[in-house]
N, C-alpha and C. Protein backbone atom coordinates (compact mmCIF):
# COMPACT_ATOMS: atom_id res chain seq x y z
N UNK A 1 23.59 5.73 2.96
CA UNK A 1 22.68 6.79 2.52
C UNK A 1 22.67 6.84 1.00
N UNK A 2 21.47 6.77 0.43
CA UNK A 2 21.31 6.86 -1.02
C UNK A 2 20.29 7.94 -1.34
N UNK A 3 20.62 8.74 -2.34
CA UNK A 3 19.73 9.80 -2.82
C UNK A 3 19.33 9.45 -4.24
N UNK A 4 18.03 9.39 -4.51
CA UNK A 4 17.53 9.23 -5.86
C UNK A 4 17.23 10.62 -6.39
N UNK A 5 17.94 11.04 -7.43
CA UNK A 5 17.81 12.39 -7.99
C UNK A 5 17.15 12.28 -9.36
N UNK A 6 15.96 12.86 -9.47
CA UNK A 6 15.17 12.81 -10.70
C UNK A 6 15.01 14.22 -11.25
N UNK A 7 15.33 14.39 -12.53
CA UNK A 7 15.07 15.67 -13.20
C UNK A 7 14.09 15.44 -14.34
N UNK A 8 13.26 16.44 -14.61
CA UNK A 8 12.20 16.29 -15.59
C UNK A 8 12.25 17.31 -16.73
N UNK A 9 13.05 18.35 -16.60
CA UNK A 9 13.07 19.38 -17.63
C UNK A 9 13.73 18.87 -18.90
N UNK A 10 13.16 19.19 -20.07
CA UNK A 10 13.80 18.81 -21.32
C UNK A 10 14.99 19.71 -21.65
N UNK A 11 15.09 20.85 -20.96
CA UNK A 11 16.19 21.78 -21.23
C UNK A 11 17.43 21.36 -20.43
N UNK A 12 18.61 21.38 -21.09
CA UNK A 12 19.83 20.97 -20.38
C UNK A 12 20.17 21.91 -19.21
N UNK A 13 19.82 23.18 -19.33
CA UNK A 13 20.01 24.14 -18.24
C UNK A 13 18.64 24.75 -17.97
N UNK A 14 18.15 24.55 -16.76
CA UNK A 14 16.81 25.05 -16.44
C UNK A 14 16.75 25.41 -14.97
N UNK A 15 15.72 26.15 -14.60
CA UNK A 15 15.54 26.55 -13.20
C UNK A 15 15.29 25.32 -12.32
N UNK A 16 14.51 24.36 -12.81
CA UNK A 16 14.23 23.18 -11.98
C UNK A 16 15.47 22.32 -11.82
N UNK A 17 16.31 22.23 -12.85
CA UNK A 17 17.56 21.46 -12.75
C UNK A 17 18.51 22.13 -11.75
N UNK A 18 18.63 23.44 -11.83
CA UNK A 18 19.51 24.14 -10.88
C UNK A 18 19.02 23.96 -9.45
N UNK A 19 17.70 24.03 -9.28
CA UNK A 19 17.13 23.88 -7.94
C UNK A 19 17.34 22.47 -7.41
N UNK A 20 17.07 21.45 -8.21
CA UNK A 20 17.25 20.08 -7.73
C UNK A 20 18.72 19.78 -7.45
N UNK A 21 19.62 20.30 -8.30
CA UNK A 21 21.07 20.10 -8.06
C UNK A 21 21.49 20.76 -6.75
N UNK A 22 20.93 21.93 -6.46
CA UNK A 22 21.25 22.61 -5.20
C UNK A 22 20.71 21.84 -3.99
N UNK A 23 19.53 21.23 -4.15
CA UNK A 23 18.97 20.42 -3.06
C UNK A 23 19.88 19.22 -2.81
N UNK A 24 20.30 18.54 -3.88
CA UNK A 24 21.18 17.39 -3.73
C UNK A 24 22.50 17.82 -3.09
N UNK A 25 23.05 18.95 -3.51
CA UNK A 25 24.30 19.45 -2.92
C UNK A 25 24.11 19.72 -1.42
N UNK A 26 22.96 20.25 -1.05
CA UNK A 26 22.67 20.51 0.37
C UNK A 26 22.60 19.20 1.15
N UNK A 27 21.97 18.18 0.56
CA UNK A 27 21.88 16.87 1.21
C UNK A 27 23.27 16.23 1.35
N UNK A 28 24.09 16.36 0.30
CA UNK A 28 25.43 15.76 0.34
C UNK A 28 26.35 16.50 1.30
N UNK A 29 26.11 17.78 1.53
CA UNK A 29 26.89 18.51 2.52
C UNK A 29 26.60 17.95 3.91
N UNK A 30 25.37 17.55 4.14
CA UNK A 30 24.99 16.96 5.44
C UNK A 30 25.40 15.49 5.53
N UNK A 31 25.42 14.82 4.39
CA UNK A 31 25.73 13.38 4.34
C UNK A 31 26.78 13.16 3.24
N UNK A 32 28.05 13.48 3.52
CA UNK A 32 29.08 13.39 2.48
C UNK A 32 29.25 11.98 1.91
N UNK A 33 28.86 10.99 2.67
CA UNK A 33 29.02 9.60 2.21
C UNK A 33 27.90 9.18 1.27
N UNK A 34 26.91 10.03 1.07
CA UNK A 34 25.72 9.65 0.29
C UNK A 34 26.08 9.36 -1.17
N UNK A 35 25.50 8.28 -1.66
CA UNK A 35 25.60 7.94 -3.09
C UNK A 35 24.36 8.50 -3.79
N UNK A 36 24.56 8.99 -5.00
CA UNK A 36 23.45 9.57 -5.76
C UNK A 36 23.16 8.69 -6.97
N UNK A 37 21.92 8.27 -7.09
CA UNK A 37 21.44 7.55 -8.27
C UNK A 37 20.67 8.57 -9.10
N UNK A 38 21.06 8.71 -10.34
CA UNK A 38 20.49 9.76 -11.20
C UNK A 38 19.49 9.15 -12.17
N UNK A 39 18.34 9.80 -12.30
CA UNK A 39 17.33 9.40 -13.28
C UNK A 39 16.92 10.70 -13.97
N UNK A 40 17.43 10.93 -15.19
CA UNK A 40 17.14 12.16 -15.93
C UNK A 40 16.04 11.90 -16.94
N UNK A 41 14.82 12.16 -16.53
CA UNK A 41 13.66 11.90 -17.38
C UNK A 41 13.54 12.91 -18.51
N UNK A 42 14.14 14.09 -18.33
CA UNK A 42 14.10 15.10 -19.39
C UNK A 42 14.99 14.72 -20.56
N UNK A 43 16.17 14.17 -20.25
CA UNK A 43 17.10 13.77 -21.32
C UNK A 43 16.83 12.36 -21.83
N UNK A 44 16.42 11.48 -20.93
CA UNK A 44 16.15 10.08 -21.29
C UNK A 44 14.75 9.73 -20.82
N UNK A 45 13.72 10.20 -21.54
CA UNK A 45 12.34 9.94 -21.09
C UNK A 45 12.00 8.46 -21.11
N UNK A 46 11.20 8.09 -20.13
CA UNK A 46 10.70 6.71 -20.09
C UNK A 46 9.61 6.54 -21.14
N UNK A 47 9.48 5.35 -21.67
CA UNK A 47 8.35 5.13 -22.58
C UNK A 47 7.05 5.14 -21.77
N UNK A 48 6.00 5.57 -22.42
CA UNK A 48 4.70 5.45 -21.76
C UNK A 48 4.34 3.97 -21.70
N UNK A 49 3.43 3.64 -20.81
CA UNK A 49 3.05 2.24 -20.63
C UNK A 49 2.66 1.62 -21.96
N UNK A 50 3.27 0.48 -22.26
CA UNK A 50 2.97 -0.19 -23.52
C UNK A 50 1.83 -1.19 -23.31
N UNK A 51 1.31 -1.78 -24.40
CA UNK A 51 0.17 -2.71 -24.25
C UNK A 51 0.47 -3.89 -23.32
N UNK A 52 1.70 -4.40 -23.35
CA UNK A 52 2.04 -5.55 -22.49
C UNK A 52 1.96 -5.20 -21.02
N UNK A 53 2.48 -4.01 -20.66
CA UNK A 53 2.44 -3.59 -19.26
C UNK A 53 1.00 -3.29 -18.84
N UNK A 54 0.27 -2.62 -19.70
CA UNK A 54 -1.14 -2.29 -19.39
C UNK A 54 -1.95 -3.57 -19.20
N UNK A 55 -1.71 -4.57 -20.05
CA UNK A 55 -2.43 -5.85 -19.92
C UNK A 55 -2.03 -6.55 -18.63
N UNK A 56 -0.75 -6.44 -18.26
CA UNK A 56 -0.27 -7.11 -17.04
C UNK A 56 -0.96 -6.55 -15.80
N UNK A 57 -1.37 -5.31 -15.84
CA UNK A 57 -2.00 -4.69 -14.68
C UNK A 57 -3.49 -5.00 -14.57
N UNK A 58 -4.03 -5.71 -15.55
CA UNK A 58 -5.48 -5.89 -15.60
C UNK A 58 -6.04 -6.90 -14.60
N UNK A 59 -5.21 -7.81 -14.09
CA UNK A 59 -5.69 -8.78 -13.10
C UNK A 59 -4.48 -9.42 -12.42
N UNK A 60 -4.67 -10.05 -11.26
CA UNK A 60 -3.54 -10.71 -10.60
C UNK A 60 -2.88 -11.78 -11.46
N UNK A 61 -3.68 -12.56 -12.18
CA UNK A 61 -3.11 -13.60 -13.05
C UNK A 61 -2.30 -12.98 -14.18
N UNK A 62 -2.86 -11.91 -14.77
CA UNK A 62 -2.15 -11.23 -15.86
C UNK A 62 -0.85 -10.62 -15.35
N UNK A 63 -0.86 -10.11 -14.13
CA UNK A 63 0.35 -9.52 -13.57
C UNK A 63 1.42 -10.60 -13.36
N UNK A 64 1.03 -11.75 -12.86
CA UNK A 64 1.99 -12.85 -12.68
C UNK A 64 2.60 -13.24 -14.02
N UNK A 65 1.77 -13.31 -15.05
CA UNK A 65 2.27 -13.63 -16.39
C UNK A 65 3.15 -12.51 -16.93
N UNK A 66 2.75 -11.26 -16.64
CA UNK A 66 3.53 -10.10 -17.10
C UNK A 66 4.88 -10.03 -16.43
N UNK A 67 4.94 -10.40 -15.17
CA UNK A 67 6.22 -10.42 -14.46
C UNK A 67 7.13 -11.50 -15.06
N UNK A 68 6.53 -12.64 -15.37
CA UNK A 68 7.31 -13.73 -15.95
C UNK A 68 7.82 -13.39 -17.35
N UNK A 69 7.00 -12.65 -18.12
CA UNK A 69 7.37 -12.34 -19.51
C UNK A 69 8.29 -11.13 -19.62
N UNK A 70 8.44 -10.37 -18.54
CA UNK A 70 9.28 -9.19 -18.58
C UNK A 70 8.53 -7.90 -18.88
N UNK A 71 7.20 -7.97 -19.00
CA UNK A 71 6.41 -6.78 -19.31
C UNK A 71 6.51 -5.73 -18.20
N UNK A 72 6.80 -6.17 -16.97
CA UNK A 72 6.89 -5.25 -15.84
C UNK A 72 8.35 -5.01 -15.43
N UNK A 73 9.30 -5.34 -16.31
CA UNK A 73 10.72 -5.21 -15.97
C UNK A 73 11.11 -3.77 -15.64
N UNK A 74 10.70 -2.81 -16.48
CA UNK A 74 11.04 -1.41 -16.24
C UNK A 74 10.39 -0.94 -14.94
N UNK A 75 9.13 -1.29 -14.74
CA UNK A 75 8.43 -0.92 -13.51
C UNK A 75 9.20 -1.42 -12.29
N UNK A 76 9.63 -2.67 -12.33
CA UNK A 76 10.35 -3.26 -11.20
C UNK A 76 11.68 -2.54 -10.96
N UNK A 77 12.38 -2.21 -12.03
CA UNK A 77 13.65 -1.50 -11.90
C UNK A 77 13.45 -0.14 -11.23
N UNK A 78 12.44 0.60 -11.66
CA UNK A 78 12.17 1.93 -11.10
C UNK A 78 11.73 1.84 -9.64
N UNK A 79 10.91 0.84 -9.32
CA UNK A 79 10.46 0.64 -7.94
C UNK A 79 11.65 0.31 -7.05
N UNK A 80 12.55 -0.55 -7.52
CA UNK A 80 13.73 -0.90 -6.73
C UNK A 80 14.64 0.30 -6.50
N UNK A 81 14.78 1.17 -7.50
CA UNK A 81 15.55 2.40 -7.31
C UNK A 81 14.94 3.24 -6.20
N UNK A 82 13.62 3.34 -6.22
CA UNK A 82 12.91 4.12 -5.21
C UNK A 82 13.03 3.48 -3.84
N UNK A 83 12.88 2.18 -3.76
CA UNK A 83 12.99 1.47 -2.48
C UNK A 83 14.38 1.62 -1.86
N UNK A 84 15.41 1.66 -2.69
CA UNK A 84 16.79 1.74 -2.20
C UNK A 84 17.15 3.13 -1.69
N UNK A 85 16.36 4.14 -2.07
CA UNK A 85 16.68 5.53 -1.73
C UNK A 85 16.24 5.87 -0.30
N UNK A 86 17.11 6.60 0.39
CA UNK A 86 16.76 7.15 1.70
C UNK A 86 16.13 8.52 1.56
N UNK A 87 16.51 9.23 0.49
CA UNK A 87 15.99 10.56 0.19
C UNK A 87 15.71 10.59 -1.32
N UNK A 88 14.61 11.23 -1.70
CA UNK A 88 14.28 11.41 -3.11
C UNK A 88 14.26 12.91 -3.39
N UNK A 89 14.92 13.31 -4.47
CA UNK A 89 14.91 14.72 -4.90
C UNK A 89 14.37 14.74 -6.33
N UNK A 90 13.32 15.51 -6.53
CA UNK A 90 12.71 15.64 -7.86
C UNK A 90 12.78 17.11 -8.27
N UNK A 91 13.32 17.35 -9.45
CA UNK A 91 13.30 18.69 -10.04
C UNK A 91 12.35 18.67 -11.21
N UNK A 92 11.33 19.53 -11.17
CA UNK A 92 10.34 19.50 -12.24
C UNK A 92 9.84 20.91 -12.57
N UNK A 93 9.62 21.17 -13.85
CA UNK A 93 8.87 22.39 -14.17
C UNK A 93 7.39 22.13 -13.95
N UNK A 94 6.63 23.21 -13.81
CA UNK A 94 5.18 23.09 -13.84
C UNK A 94 4.78 23.28 -15.29
N UNK A 95 4.18 22.27 -15.88
CA UNK A 95 3.73 22.34 -17.28
C UNK A 95 2.22 22.38 -17.32
N UNK A 96 1.68 23.50 -17.78
CA UNK A 96 0.23 23.62 -17.94
C UNK A 96 -0.52 23.21 -16.67
N UNK A 97 -0.09 23.77 -15.56
CA UNK A 97 -0.71 23.63 -14.24
C UNK A 97 -0.37 22.34 -13.50
N UNK A 98 0.39 21.43 -14.12
CA UNK A 98 0.65 20.14 -13.47
C UNK A 98 2.02 19.59 -13.85
N UNK A 99 2.21 18.28 -13.63
CA UNK A 99 3.51 17.66 -13.89
C UNK A 99 3.73 17.46 -15.38
N UNK A 100 4.99 17.48 -15.84
CA UNK A 100 5.25 17.14 -17.23
C UNK A 100 4.97 15.66 -17.49
N UNK A 101 4.75 15.33 -18.74
CA UNK A 101 4.37 13.95 -19.08
C UNK A 101 5.46 12.95 -18.73
N UNK A 102 6.74 13.37 -18.74
CA UNK A 102 7.81 12.43 -18.40
C UNK A 102 7.74 12.01 -16.93
N UNK A 103 7.33 12.92 -16.05
CA UNK A 103 7.17 12.57 -14.64
C UNK A 103 5.94 11.69 -14.46
N UNK A 104 4.89 11.98 -15.21
CA UNK A 104 3.68 11.13 -15.16
C UNK A 104 4.01 9.72 -15.63
N UNK A 105 4.87 9.58 -16.65
CA UNK A 105 5.26 8.24 -17.13
C UNK A 105 6.00 7.48 -16.03
N UNK A 106 6.86 8.16 -15.27
CA UNK A 106 7.57 7.52 -14.14
C UNK A 106 6.56 7.07 -13.08
N UNK A 107 5.64 7.96 -12.75
CA UNK A 107 4.62 7.64 -11.74
C UNK A 107 3.78 6.44 -12.19
N UNK A 108 3.44 6.39 -13.47
CA UNK A 108 2.64 5.28 -13.98
C UNK A 108 3.37 3.95 -13.82
N UNK A 109 4.69 3.98 -13.79
CA UNK A 109 5.47 2.74 -13.63
C UNK A 109 5.66 2.35 -12.16
N UNK A 110 5.68 3.34 -11.26
CA UNK A 110 5.95 3.02 -9.85
C UNK A 110 4.68 2.77 -9.04
N UNK A 111 3.53 3.19 -9.52
CA UNK A 111 2.26 2.88 -8.85
C UNK A 111 1.77 1.55 -9.39
N UNK A 112 1.99 0.51 -8.61
CA UNK A 112 1.62 -0.82 -9.08
C UNK A 112 0.92 -1.59 -7.97
N UNK A 113 -0.31 -1.96 -8.23
CA UNK A 113 -1.11 -2.66 -7.23
C UNK A 113 -0.43 -3.97 -6.84
N UNK A 114 -0.44 -4.25 -5.56
CA UNK A 114 0.18 -5.47 -5.04
C UNK A 114 1.67 -5.34 -4.84
N UNK A 115 2.27 -4.28 -5.38
CA UNK A 115 3.72 -4.09 -5.25
C UNK A 115 4.06 -2.84 -4.46
N UNK A 116 3.45 -1.70 -4.84
CA UNK A 116 3.71 -0.46 -4.09
C UNK A 116 2.48 0.04 -3.33
N UNK A 117 1.33 -0.53 -3.63
CA UNK A 117 0.14 -0.22 -2.84
C UNK A 117 -0.82 -1.39 -2.89
N UNK A 118 -1.65 -1.48 -1.86
CA UNK A 118 -2.72 -2.47 -1.84
C UNK A 118 -4.05 -1.72 -1.88
N UNK A 119 -5.07 -2.41 -2.29
CA UNK A 119 -6.38 -1.78 -2.40
C UNK A 119 -7.41 -2.65 -1.70
N UNK A 120 -8.31 -1.99 -0.98
CA UNK A 120 -9.39 -2.70 -0.29
C UNK A 120 -10.62 -1.81 -0.31
N UNK A 121 -11.69 -2.28 0.29
CA UNK A 121 -12.91 -1.48 0.36
C UNK A 121 -12.66 -0.17 1.11
N UNK A 122 -11.67 -0.17 1.99
CA UNK A 122 -11.36 1.04 2.77
C UNK A 122 -10.50 2.03 1.99
N UNK A 123 -9.96 1.61 0.86
CA UNK A 123 -9.12 2.50 0.04
C UNK A 123 -7.76 1.91 -0.21
N UNK A 124 -6.86 2.75 -0.69
CA UNK A 124 -5.50 2.32 -1.03
C UNK A 124 -4.57 2.51 0.16
N UNK A 125 -3.63 1.57 0.31
CA UNK A 125 -2.63 1.64 1.38
C UNK A 125 -1.26 1.49 0.76
N UNK A 126 -0.37 2.44 1.06
CA UNK A 126 0.98 2.40 0.53
C UNK A 126 1.78 1.26 1.14
N UNK A 127 2.60 0.61 0.32
CA UNK A 127 3.42 -0.51 0.78
C UNK A 127 4.89 -0.14 0.90
N UNK A 128 5.27 1.07 0.50
CA UNK A 128 6.66 1.49 0.61
C UNK A 128 6.89 2.22 1.93
N UNK A 129 8.12 2.14 2.40
CA UNK A 129 8.54 2.88 3.60
C UNK A 129 8.56 4.36 3.26
N UNK A 130 8.05 5.18 4.16
CA UNK A 130 8.09 6.62 3.96
C UNK A 130 9.54 7.10 4.03
N UNK A 131 9.85 8.14 3.29
CA UNK A 131 11.17 8.77 3.31
C UNK A 131 10.98 10.20 2.83
N UNK A 132 11.91 11.10 3.13
CA UNK A 132 11.75 12.48 2.67
C UNK A 132 11.83 12.58 1.15
N UNK A 133 10.90 13.33 0.58
CA UNK A 133 10.91 13.62 -0.85
C UNK A 133 10.91 15.14 -1.00
N UNK A 134 11.97 15.66 -1.61
CA UNK A 134 12.11 17.09 -1.85
C UNK A 134 11.80 17.35 -3.32
N UNK A 135 10.79 18.20 -3.55
CA UNK A 135 10.33 18.45 -4.91
C UNK A 135 10.56 19.92 -5.24
N UNK A 136 11.58 20.17 -6.07
CA UNK A 136 11.89 21.52 -6.53
C UNK A 136 11.08 21.80 -7.78
N UNK A 137 10.22 22.81 -7.71
CA UNK A 137 9.31 23.12 -8.81
C UNK A 137 9.67 24.49 -9.38
N UNK A 138 9.85 24.56 -10.68
CA UNK A 138 10.06 25.85 -11.34
C UNK A 138 8.80 26.20 -12.13
N UNK A 139 8.32 27.42 -11.91
CA UNK A 139 7.10 27.86 -12.59
C UNK A 139 7.29 29.28 -13.09
N UNK A 140 6.94 29.50 -14.34
CA UNK A 140 7.01 30.86 -14.88
C UNK A 140 6.02 31.79 -14.21
N UNK A 141 4.92 31.25 -13.73
CA UNK A 141 3.90 32.04 -13.04
C UNK A 141 3.93 31.81 -11.54
N UNK A 142 2.86 32.26 -10.87
CA UNK A 142 2.76 32.12 -9.42
C UNK A 142 1.53 31.25 -9.13
N UNK A 143 1.77 30.12 -8.45
CA UNK A 143 0.68 29.18 -8.20
C UNK A 143 0.47 28.90 -6.72
N UNK A 144 1.34 29.42 -5.85
CA UNK A 144 1.21 29.24 -4.40
C UNK A 144 1.28 30.59 -3.71
N UNK A 145 0.64 30.65 -2.56
CA UNK A 145 0.73 31.87 -1.76
C UNK A 145 -0.36 32.87 -2.11
N UNK A 146 -0.29 34.01 -1.45
CA UNK A 146 -1.37 34.99 -1.59
C UNK A 146 -1.38 35.67 -2.96
N UNK A 147 -0.26 35.63 -3.69
CA UNK A 147 -0.22 36.23 -5.02
C UNK A 147 -0.49 35.24 -6.15
N UNK A 148 -0.93 34.04 -5.79
CA UNK A 148 -1.19 33.00 -6.79
C UNK A 148 -2.20 33.50 -7.82
N UNK A 149 -1.86 33.29 -9.09
CA UNK A 149 -2.76 33.74 -10.16
C UNK A 149 -3.02 32.64 -11.19
N UNK A 150 -2.73 31.40 -10.81
CA UNK A 150 -3.02 30.28 -11.70
C UNK A 150 -3.30 29.05 -10.86
N UNK A 151 -4.03 28.08 -11.41
CA UNK A 151 -4.35 26.87 -10.65
C UNK A 151 -3.10 26.01 -10.40
N UNK A 152 -3.15 25.22 -9.35
CA UNK A 152 -2.08 24.28 -9.00
C UNK A 152 -2.67 22.89 -8.91
N UNK A 153 -2.42 22.09 -9.94
CA UNK A 153 -2.82 20.69 -9.90
C UNK A 153 -1.60 19.81 -9.63
N UNK A 154 -0.41 20.39 -9.66
CA UNK A 154 0.83 19.64 -9.49
C UNK A 154 0.99 19.14 -8.05
N UNK A 155 0.93 20.03 -7.08
CA UNK A 155 1.20 19.60 -5.70
C UNK A 155 0.11 18.67 -5.16
N UNK A 156 -1.19 18.92 -5.39
CA UNK A 156 -2.17 17.94 -4.89
C UNK A 156 -2.05 16.60 -5.60
N UNK A 157 -1.72 16.62 -6.89
CA UNK A 157 -1.56 15.35 -7.61
C UNK A 157 -0.39 14.55 -7.03
N UNK A 158 0.76 15.20 -6.81
CA UNK A 158 1.91 14.47 -6.26
C UNK A 158 1.64 13.99 -4.84
N UNK A 159 0.93 14.79 -4.04
CA UNK A 159 0.55 14.32 -2.70
C UNK A 159 -0.29 13.05 -2.77
N UNK A 160 -1.25 13.03 -3.69
CA UNK A 160 -2.13 11.85 -3.82
C UNK A 160 -1.38 10.66 -4.40
N UNK A 161 -0.61 10.88 -5.47
CA UNK A 161 0.06 9.77 -6.15
C UNK A 161 1.16 9.16 -5.28
N UNK A 162 2.02 10.01 -4.72
CA UNK A 162 3.11 9.49 -3.89
C UNK A 162 2.59 8.99 -2.54
N UNK A 163 1.58 9.65 -2.01
CA UNK A 163 0.97 9.19 -0.77
C UNK A 163 0.32 7.83 -0.93
N UNK A 164 -0.20 7.54 -2.10
CA UNK A 164 -0.82 6.25 -2.38
C UNK A 164 0.15 5.09 -2.16
N UNK A 165 1.45 5.33 -2.40
CA UNK A 165 2.43 4.25 -2.25
C UNK A 165 3.19 4.33 -0.92
N UNK A 166 2.85 5.32 -0.09
CA UNK A 166 3.45 5.41 1.24
C UNK A 166 4.43 6.54 1.43
N UNK A 167 4.64 7.36 0.39
CA UNK A 167 5.55 8.50 0.52
C UNK A 167 4.74 9.73 0.91
N UNK A 168 4.80 10.07 2.18
CA UNK A 168 3.98 11.16 2.71
C UNK A 168 4.78 12.35 3.21
N UNK A 169 6.09 12.19 3.35
CA UNK A 169 6.92 13.29 3.85
C UNK A 169 7.44 14.08 2.65
N UNK A 170 6.55 14.87 2.08
CA UNK A 170 6.86 15.65 0.88
C UNK A 170 7.18 17.08 1.25
N UNK A 171 8.25 17.60 0.65
CA UNK A 171 8.67 18.99 0.87
C UNK A 171 8.67 19.67 -0.49
N UNK A 172 7.73 20.58 -0.71
CA UNK A 172 7.65 21.31 -1.97
C UNK A 172 8.45 22.60 -1.86
N UNK A 173 9.33 22.81 -2.83
CA UNK A 173 10.14 24.03 -2.88
C UNK A 173 9.82 24.73 -4.20
N UNK A 174 8.86 25.66 -4.18
CA UNK A 174 8.42 26.28 -5.43
C UNK A 174 9.23 27.54 -5.78
N UNK A 175 9.91 27.49 -6.90
CA UNK A 175 10.61 28.65 -7.43
C UNK A 175 9.66 29.26 -8.46
N UNK A 176 8.99 30.33 -8.06
CA UNK A 176 7.89 30.87 -8.85
C UNK A 176 8.29 32.14 -9.58
N UNK A 177 7.49 32.49 -10.58
CA UNK A 177 7.67 33.72 -11.37
C UNK A 177 9.00 33.76 -12.09
N UNK A 178 9.49 32.60 -12.53
CA UNK A 178 10.79 32.56 -13.21
C UNK A 178 10.78 33.35 -14.51
N UNK A 179 9.61 33.54 -15.10
CA UNK A 179 9.51 34.30 -16.35
C UNK A 179 9.67 35.80 -16.12
N UNK A 180 9.61 36.22 -14.87
CA UNK A 180 9.60 37.65 -14.58
C UNK A 180 10.79 38.13 -13.74
N UNK A 181 11.58 37.19 -13.20
CA UNK A 181 12.66 37.58 -12.30
C UNK A 181 14.01 37.53 -13.01
N UNK A 182 14.89 38.47 -12.66
CA UNK A 182 16.23 38.43 -13.23
C UNK A 182 17.07 37.41 -12.47
N UNK A 183 18.28 37.14 -12.96
CA UNK A 183 19.13 36.10 -12.38
C UNK A 183 19.42 36.34 -10.90
N UNK A 184 19.62 37.59 -10.53
CA UNK A 184 19.95 37.89 -9.13
C UNK A 184 18.78 37.56 -8.20
N UNK A 185 17.58 37.96 -8.62
CA UNK A 185 16.42 37.67 -7.77
C UNK A 185 16.08 36.18 -7.76
N UNK A 186 16.32 35.49 -8.88
CA UNK A 186 16.10 34.05 -8.90
C UNK A 186 17.07 33.33 -7.97
N UNK A 187 18.33 33.76 -7.98
CA UNK A 187 19.33 33.15 -7.09
C UNK A 187 18.94 33.37 -5.63
N UNK A 188 18.46 34.57 -5.32
CA UNK A 188 18.04 34.88 -3.95
C UNK A 188 16.84 34.02 -3.56
N UNK A 189 15.89 33.88 -4.47
CA UNK A 189 14.70 33.05 -4.19
C UNK A 189 15.10 31.60 -3.99
N UNK A 190 16.05 31.10 -4.78
CA UNK A 190 16.53 29.72 -4.66
C UNK A 190 17.19 29.53 -3.28
N UNK A 191 18.01 30.48 -2.85
CA UNK A 191 18.66 30.39 -1.56
C UNK A 191 17.66 30.40 -0.41
N UNK A 192 16.61 31.19 -0.54
CA UNK A 192 15.57 31.21 0.49
C UNK A 192 14.90 29.84 0.61
N UNK A 193 14.61 29.22 -0.53
CA UNK A 193 14.01 27.89 -0.52
C UNK A 193 14.94 26.87 0.14
N UNK A 194 16.24 26.93 -0.22
CA UNK A 194 17.20 25.97 0.32
C UNK A 194 17.38 26.16 1.82
N UNK A 195 17.30 27.38 2.29
CA UNK A 195 17.46 27.65 3.72
C UNK A 195 16.35 27.01 4.53
N UNK A 196 15.20 26.74 3.89
CA UNK A 196 14.06 26.15 4.61
C UNK A 196 14.19 24.64 4.75
N UNK A 197 15.17 24.03 4.08
CA UNK A 197 15.33 22.58 4.17
C UNK A 197 15.85 22.22 5.55
């Protein structure tokens, strides 16, 4: 059993980090033998796609050359981390209605035609094995439920992006209104989310 644990907050202590750590702890309580592979995008952000990687994606021949030259080395490393995981846990804040740029940079590296998805006239087909993905989201506002007062582009985007590569078993755990709740109510809300796993 392998757990890929990804955090996206730039803050060393944050609501999304606490939530993702609690999700991982819950998974490890069920699977004590589980190994955790850590990818902290908030502390060690990935570079955005460089010209060599972008050029490698432009055609099958360019991709073959890019693989040979090492332009897709980071992409391959991240895809292999994902392939090796039985469970994926992502902790992310909601930034301006959607994912932070560090998570988008990770997604840009793992969505690779011919490697994690294929494309045809019928659309895109994921090439990765499905596995549970738990996404702990911290939001200062409310974006889900009947009290939602802001748009949500984060969850539909992640459904589309991860679904494109074959990851369809997504579990969103939204910790909302963090800007308005005291520590006691936040802890209670976090426990309610964890109880639903």
